[in-house]
CSV table of C-alpha atoms in Angstrom, one decimal:
chain,number,residue,atom,x,y,z
A,106,UNK,CA,99.5,75.2,102.3
A,107,UNK,CA,101.2,78.8,102.8
A,108,UNK,CA,98.4,81.5,103.3
A,109,UNK,CA,98.7,84.4,100.7
A,110,UNK,CA,98.0,88.0,100.8
A,111,UNK,CA,96.4,88.8,97.9
A,112,UNK,CA,94.9,91.8,98.2
A,113,UNK,CA,91.2,93.1,99.1
A,114,UNK,CA,88.4,90.8,97.5
A,115,UNK,CA,86.7,92.0,94.7
A,116,UNK,CA,83.0,91.5,93.8
A,117,UNK,CA,82.4,88.0,92.5
A,118,UNK,CA,84.8,86.4,95.0
A,119,UNK,CA,88.3,87.2,93.2
A,120,UNK,CA,91.1,89.1,94.9
A,121,UNK,CA,92.6,92.0,93.2
A,122,UNK,CA,96.7,92.7,93.6
A,123,UNK,CA,97.4,95.5,95.3
A,124,UNK,CA,99.5,98.5,93.1
A,125,UNK,CA,103.2,98.8,93.2
A,126,UNK,CA,103.5,100.9,96.5
A,127,UNK,CA,100.0,100.4,97.7
A,128,UNK,CA,101.0,98.3,100.3
A,129,UNK,CA,104.1,99.7,101.4
A,130,UNK,CA,102.1,103.5,101.7
A,131,UNK,CA,99.6,101.6,103.8
A,132,UNK,CA,102.2,100.1,106.2
A,133,UNK,CA,103.9,103.1,106.6
A,134,UNK,CA,100.2,105.0,106.9
A,135,UNK,CA,99.7,102.6,109.8
A,136,UNK,CA,103.1,103.6,111.6
A,137,UNK,CA,102.4,106.9,111.2
A,138,UNK,CA,98.9,106.9,112.9
A,139,UNK,CA,100.5,105.1,115.7
A,140,UNK,CA,101.8,108.1,116.8
A,141,UNK,CA,105.1,106.6,118.1
A,142,UNK,CA,107.0,103.3,118.1
A,143,UNK,CA,105.0,100.4,117.2
A,144,UNK,CA,105.8,96.8,116.7
A,145,UNK,CA,104.9,94.9,113.6
A,146,UNK,CA,101.8,93.2,115.2
A,147,UNK,CA,100.9,96.8,116.1
A,148,UNK,CA,100.9,97.9,112.9
A,149,UNK,CA,98.9,94.4,111.5
A,150,UNK,CA,96.2,95.2,114.1
A,151,UNK,CA,95.9,98.5,112.8
A,152,UNK,CA,95.5,97.5,108.9
A,153,UNK,CA,92.6,95.0,110.0
A,154,UNK,CA,95.0,91.8,110.4
A,155,UNK,CA,94.3,90.4,107.1
A,156,UNK,CA,97.9,90.4,105.9
A,157,UNK,CA,100.6,87.7,107.5
A,158,UNK,CA,102.7,89.1,110.0
A,159,UNK,CA,105.8,88.0,108.0
A,160,UNK,CA,104.5,90.3,105.2
A,161,UNK,CA,104.1,93.3,107.6
A,162,UNK,CA,107.7,92.1,108.7
A,163,UNK,CA,108.9,92.4,105.1
A,164,UNK,CA,107.5,95.3,104.3
A,165,UNK,CA,108.4,97.3,107.3
A,166,UNK,CA,112.2,95.7,106.4
A,167,UNK,CA,111.6,97.6,102.8
A,168,UNK,CA,110.7,100.8,104.1
A,169,UNK,CA,113.6,100.7,106.8
A,170,UNK,CA,116.2,100.0,103.8
A,171,UNK,CA,114.7,102.9,101.9
A,172,UNK,CA,114.7,105.4,104.7
A,173,UNK,CA,111.1,105.6,105.5
A,174,UNK,CA,111.2,104.3,109.1
A,175,UNK,CA,113.4,104.0,111.8
A,176,UNK,CA,113.4,100.6,114.0
A,177,UNK,CA,114.8,100.4,117.0
A,178,UNK,CA,115.3,97.0,119.2
A,179,UNK,CA,112.8,95.8,121.7
A,180,UNK,CA,113.4,92.6,123.4
A,181,UNK,CA,113.5,90.1,120.6
A,182,UNK,CA,111.9,92.3,118.0
A,183,UNK,CA,111.6,95.6,116.9
A,184,UNK,CA,109.7,98.8,117.5
A,185,UNK,CA,108.8,100.9,114.4
A,186,UNK,CA,108.7,104.7,113.7
A,187,UNK,CA,107.7,106.6,110.6
A,188,UNK,CA,110.6,109.1,109.4
A,189,UNK,CA,108.7,110.0,105.9
A,190,UNK,CA,105.0,110.3,105.1
A,191,UNK,CA,103.4,109.0,102.1
A,192,UNK,CA,104.7,111.9,99.8
A,193,UNK,CA,108.3,111.4,101.2
A,194,UNK,CA,107.9,107.6,100.4
A,195,UNK,CA,106.7,108.4,96.9
A,196,UNK,CA,109.7,111.0,96.4
A,197,UNK,CA,112.3,108.1,97.3
A,198,UNK,CA,110.7,106.0,94.9
A,199,UNK,CA,111.1,108.3,92.4
A,200,UNK,CA,114.8,109.2,93.5
A,201,UNK,CA,115.4,105.3,93.4
A,202,UNK,CA,114.0,105.4,89.7
A,203,UNK,CA,116.1,108.6,88.4
A,204,UNK,CA,119.5,106.7,90.3
A,205,UNK,CA,118.8,103.7,88.4
A,206,UNK,CA,118.8,105.4,84.9
A,207,UNK,CA,122.0,106.3,82.8
A,208,UNK,CA,120.8,109.7,81.4
A,209,UNK,CA,119.5,111.7,84.1
A,210,UNK,CA,119.3,114.7,82.1
A,211,UNK,CA,116.9,112.6,79.4
A,212,UNK,CA,114.4,111.5,81.8
A,213,UNK,CA,114.7,114.5,83.6
A,214,UNK,CA,113.8,116.3,80.4
A,215,UNK,CA,111.1,113.9,79.4
A,216,UNK,CA,109.6,113.9,82.9
A,217,UNK,CA,109.4,117.9,82.6
A,218,UNK,CA,107.6,118.1,79.1
A,219,UNK,CA,104.8,115.2,80.0
A,220,UNK,CA,103.8,117.5,83.1
A,221,UNK,CA,100.3,119.2,82.9
A,222,UNK,CA,100.8,123.0,82.7
A,223,UNK,CA,100.0,123.2,86.6
A,224,UNK,CA,102.6,121.0,87.6
A,225,UNK,CA,105.0,122.2,85.8
A,226,UNK,CA,104.4,125.8,87.0
A,227,UNK,CA,104.7,124.1,90.8
A,228,UNK,CA,107.6,122.5,89.7
A,229,UNK,CA,109.2,125.7,88.8
A,230,UNK,CA,108.1,127.5,91.9
A,231,UNK,CA,109.7,124.6,94.0
A,232,UNK,CA,112.6,125.1,92.2
A,233,UNK,CA,112.7,128.5,93.0
A,234,UNK,CA,111.9,128.2,96.4
A,235,UNK,CA,114.8,125.7,96.8
A,236,UNK,CA,117.3,128.2,95.5
A,237,UNK,CA,116.2,131.5,97.6
A,238,UNK,CA,117.8,130.4,100.4
A,239,UNK,CA,121.2,129.8,98.4
A,240,UNK,CA,121.1,133.1,97.0
A,241,UNK,CA,120.4,134.7,100.3
A,242,UNK,CA,123.6,133.2,101.9
A,243,UNK,CA,125.6,134.1,98.8
A,244,UNK,CA,124.1,137.7,99.6
A,245,UNK,CA,125.1,138.1,103.0
A,246,UNK,CA,128.4,136.5,102.4
A,247,UNK,CA,129.2,139.2,99.2
A,248,UNK,CA,128.0,142.2,102.5
A,249,UNK,CA,130.9,141.0,104.6
A,250,UNK,CA,133.8,142.4,102.9
């Protein structure tokens, strides 16, 4: 019989399923907490040892494909290092969803119109900050003549 990773137990003896991305975030946090290269076995230990080793390898491989962790050969296995944090992982997921849509403008417009006013203000501030270096370099180039 195979061991299944059903998630944390709920009151009443049932197991709850993890939310989408929850396990990836937990594994990524464990890699980051290691403070340097860590093996899959080390990640598993940091998570409490409840997950099957193969599950940890699968999640690490997915995180590697998304660019959230880097790996380096260490004997017959790998040592893993975090490249992104939890916010970076969420941003990667958002980007992949957006890349899968045909009408990016419609998706982004709908996204912005559903944001609370405080998040919309924050997004506008972040976009303005992202444009500042481009505006400064354009101004500097124009001054050289």
